[in-house]
GROMACS .gro file of C-alpha atoms in nm:
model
  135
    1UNK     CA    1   6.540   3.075   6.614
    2UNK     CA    2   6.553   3.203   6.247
    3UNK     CA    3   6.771   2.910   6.123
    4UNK     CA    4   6.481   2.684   6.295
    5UNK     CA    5   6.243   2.890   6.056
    6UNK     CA    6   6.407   2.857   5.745
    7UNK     CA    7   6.454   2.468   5.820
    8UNK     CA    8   6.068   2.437   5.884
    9UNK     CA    9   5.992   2.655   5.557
   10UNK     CA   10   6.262   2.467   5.338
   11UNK     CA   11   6.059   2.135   5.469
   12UNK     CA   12   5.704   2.279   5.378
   13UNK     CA   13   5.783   2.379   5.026
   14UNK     CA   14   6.008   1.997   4.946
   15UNK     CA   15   5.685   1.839   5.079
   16UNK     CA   16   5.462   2.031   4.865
   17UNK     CA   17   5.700   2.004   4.578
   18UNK     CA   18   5.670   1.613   4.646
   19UNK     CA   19   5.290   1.598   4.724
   20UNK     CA   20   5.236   1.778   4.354
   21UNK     CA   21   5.442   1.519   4.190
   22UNK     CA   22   5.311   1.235   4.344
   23UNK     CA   23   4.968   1.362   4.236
   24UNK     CA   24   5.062   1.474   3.859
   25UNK     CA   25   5.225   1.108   3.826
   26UNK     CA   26   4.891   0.970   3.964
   27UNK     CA   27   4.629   1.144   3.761
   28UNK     CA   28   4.813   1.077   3.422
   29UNK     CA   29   4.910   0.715   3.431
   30UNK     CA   30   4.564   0.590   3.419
   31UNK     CA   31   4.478   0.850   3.159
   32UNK     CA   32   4.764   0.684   2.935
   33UNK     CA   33   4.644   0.325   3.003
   34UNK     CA   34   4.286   0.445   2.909
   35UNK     CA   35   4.398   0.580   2.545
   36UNK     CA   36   4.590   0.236   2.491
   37UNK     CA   37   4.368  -0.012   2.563
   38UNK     CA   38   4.060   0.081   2.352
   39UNK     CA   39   4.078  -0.066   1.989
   40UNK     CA   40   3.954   0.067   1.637
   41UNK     CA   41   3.887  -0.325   1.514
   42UNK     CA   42   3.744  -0.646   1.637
   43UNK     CA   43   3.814  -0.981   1.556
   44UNK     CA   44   3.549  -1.227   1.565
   45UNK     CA   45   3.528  -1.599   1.515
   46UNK     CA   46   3.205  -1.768   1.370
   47UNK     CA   47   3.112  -2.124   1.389
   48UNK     CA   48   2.862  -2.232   1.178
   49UNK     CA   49   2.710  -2.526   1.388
   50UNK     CA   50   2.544  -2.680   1.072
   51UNK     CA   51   2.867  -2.728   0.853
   52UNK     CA   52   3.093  -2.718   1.143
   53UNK     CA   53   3.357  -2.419   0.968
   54UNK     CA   54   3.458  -2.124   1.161
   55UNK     CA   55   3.529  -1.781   0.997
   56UNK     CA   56   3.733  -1.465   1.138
   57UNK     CA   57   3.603  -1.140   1.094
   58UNK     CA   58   3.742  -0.859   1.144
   59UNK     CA   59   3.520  -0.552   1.234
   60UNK     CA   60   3.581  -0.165   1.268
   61UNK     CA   61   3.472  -0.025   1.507
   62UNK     CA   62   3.084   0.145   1.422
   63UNK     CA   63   3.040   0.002   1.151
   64UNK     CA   64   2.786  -0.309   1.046
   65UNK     CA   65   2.906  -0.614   0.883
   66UNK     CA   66   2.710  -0.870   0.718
   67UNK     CA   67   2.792  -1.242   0.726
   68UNK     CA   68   2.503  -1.471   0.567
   69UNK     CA   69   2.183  -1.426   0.766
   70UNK     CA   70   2.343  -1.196   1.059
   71UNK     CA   71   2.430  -0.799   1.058
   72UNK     CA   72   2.696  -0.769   1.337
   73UNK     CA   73   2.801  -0.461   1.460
   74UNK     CA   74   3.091  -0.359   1.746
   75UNK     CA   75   3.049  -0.031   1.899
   76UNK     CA   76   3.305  -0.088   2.153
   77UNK     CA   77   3.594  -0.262   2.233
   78UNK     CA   78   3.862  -0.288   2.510
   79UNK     CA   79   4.164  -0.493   2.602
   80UNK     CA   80   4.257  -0.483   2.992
   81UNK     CA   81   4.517  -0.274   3.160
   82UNK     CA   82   4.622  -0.596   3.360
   83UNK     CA   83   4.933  -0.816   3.228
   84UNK     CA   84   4.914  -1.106   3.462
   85UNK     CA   85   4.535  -1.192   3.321
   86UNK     CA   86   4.436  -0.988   3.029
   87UNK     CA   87   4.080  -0.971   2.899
   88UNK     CA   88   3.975  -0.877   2.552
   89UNK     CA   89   3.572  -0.760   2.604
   90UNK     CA   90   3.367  -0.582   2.323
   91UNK     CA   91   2.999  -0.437   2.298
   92UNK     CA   92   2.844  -0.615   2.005
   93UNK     CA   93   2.501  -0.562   1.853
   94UNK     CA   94   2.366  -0.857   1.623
   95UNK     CA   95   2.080  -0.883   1.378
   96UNK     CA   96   1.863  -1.186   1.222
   97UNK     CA   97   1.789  -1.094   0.870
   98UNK     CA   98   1.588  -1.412   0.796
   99UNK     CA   99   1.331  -1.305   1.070
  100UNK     CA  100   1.185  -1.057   0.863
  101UNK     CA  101   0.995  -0.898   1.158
  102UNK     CA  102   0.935  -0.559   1.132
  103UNK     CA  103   1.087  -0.494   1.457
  104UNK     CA  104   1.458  -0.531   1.330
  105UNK     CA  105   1.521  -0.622   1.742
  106UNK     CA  106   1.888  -0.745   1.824
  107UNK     CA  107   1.966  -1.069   1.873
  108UNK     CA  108   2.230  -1.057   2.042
  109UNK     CA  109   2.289  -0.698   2.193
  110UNK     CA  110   2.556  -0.674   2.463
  111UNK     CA  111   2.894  -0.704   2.599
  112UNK     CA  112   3.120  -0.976   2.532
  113UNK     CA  113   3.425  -1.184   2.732
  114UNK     CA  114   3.685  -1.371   2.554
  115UNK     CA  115   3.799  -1.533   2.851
  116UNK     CA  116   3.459  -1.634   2.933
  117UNK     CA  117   3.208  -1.619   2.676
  118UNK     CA  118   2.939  -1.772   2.903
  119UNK     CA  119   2.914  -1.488   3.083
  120UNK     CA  120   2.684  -1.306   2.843
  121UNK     CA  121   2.597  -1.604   2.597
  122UNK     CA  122   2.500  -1.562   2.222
  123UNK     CA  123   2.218  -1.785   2.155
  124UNK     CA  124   2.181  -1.873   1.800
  125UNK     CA  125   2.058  -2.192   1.661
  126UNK     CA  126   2.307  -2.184   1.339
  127UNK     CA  127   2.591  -1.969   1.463
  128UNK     CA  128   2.816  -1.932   1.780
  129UNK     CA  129   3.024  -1.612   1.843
  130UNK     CA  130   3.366  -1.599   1.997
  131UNK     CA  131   3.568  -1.231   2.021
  132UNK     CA  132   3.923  -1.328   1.988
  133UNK     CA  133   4.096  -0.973   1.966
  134UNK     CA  134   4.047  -0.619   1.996
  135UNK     CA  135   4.369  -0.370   1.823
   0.00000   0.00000   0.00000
């Protein structure tokens, strides 16, 4: 009867040995995969529909950029934590400066899809936005 009871007690403290593990392993991959996948910069590509050049920008994070008429600003970006289909998306904020409204209101003032820019579109008669990377 006592060897019975040390058998059952050597089984209840592997399995709670195991349990812990399993859920220390759990909790701190998706913590790591969080810290990697946002970015500092954004990459942006600019058509100008009139002249029919692009431009790449790059963009820090927080900070305003101008580029001719427009004041674009990124206040987020993330890349995916899925390899087979990765998606680059970015919150971007984007101003008209030849509207000289008082209002200063956005533009454009939302999240963005490489993969699928259509999603959320920026409607501009002179310019089109595409994010091509966030690092």
């Amino acid at each position: 009867m006592i060897l019975l009871k040390k058998n059952i007690q050597s089984g209840k403290v592997s399995f709670l040995f195991i349990l812990i593990y399993f859920f220390l392993t759990s909790i701190s991959s998706p913590l790591v995969a969080n810290e990697n996948s946002e970015g500092k910069f954004v990459e942006i590509k600019i058509l100008d529909k009139v002249s029919s050049k692009t431009d790449l920008l790059k963009l820090k994070i927080g900070e305003e950029l101008r580029f001719k008429s427009l004041l674009i600003k990124s206040l987020k970006c993330k890349n995916s934590e899925f390899d087979d289909n990765p998606e680059i998306t970015s919150y971007i904020q984007v101003k008209d400066t030849i509207n000289n409204d008082n209002n200063e209101v956005f533009i454009f003032n939302g999240w963005t899809f490489s993969s699928s820019p259509a999603v959320n579109p920026f409607d501009h008669p002179v310019y089109d936005i595409w994010l091509t990377r966030c690092y």
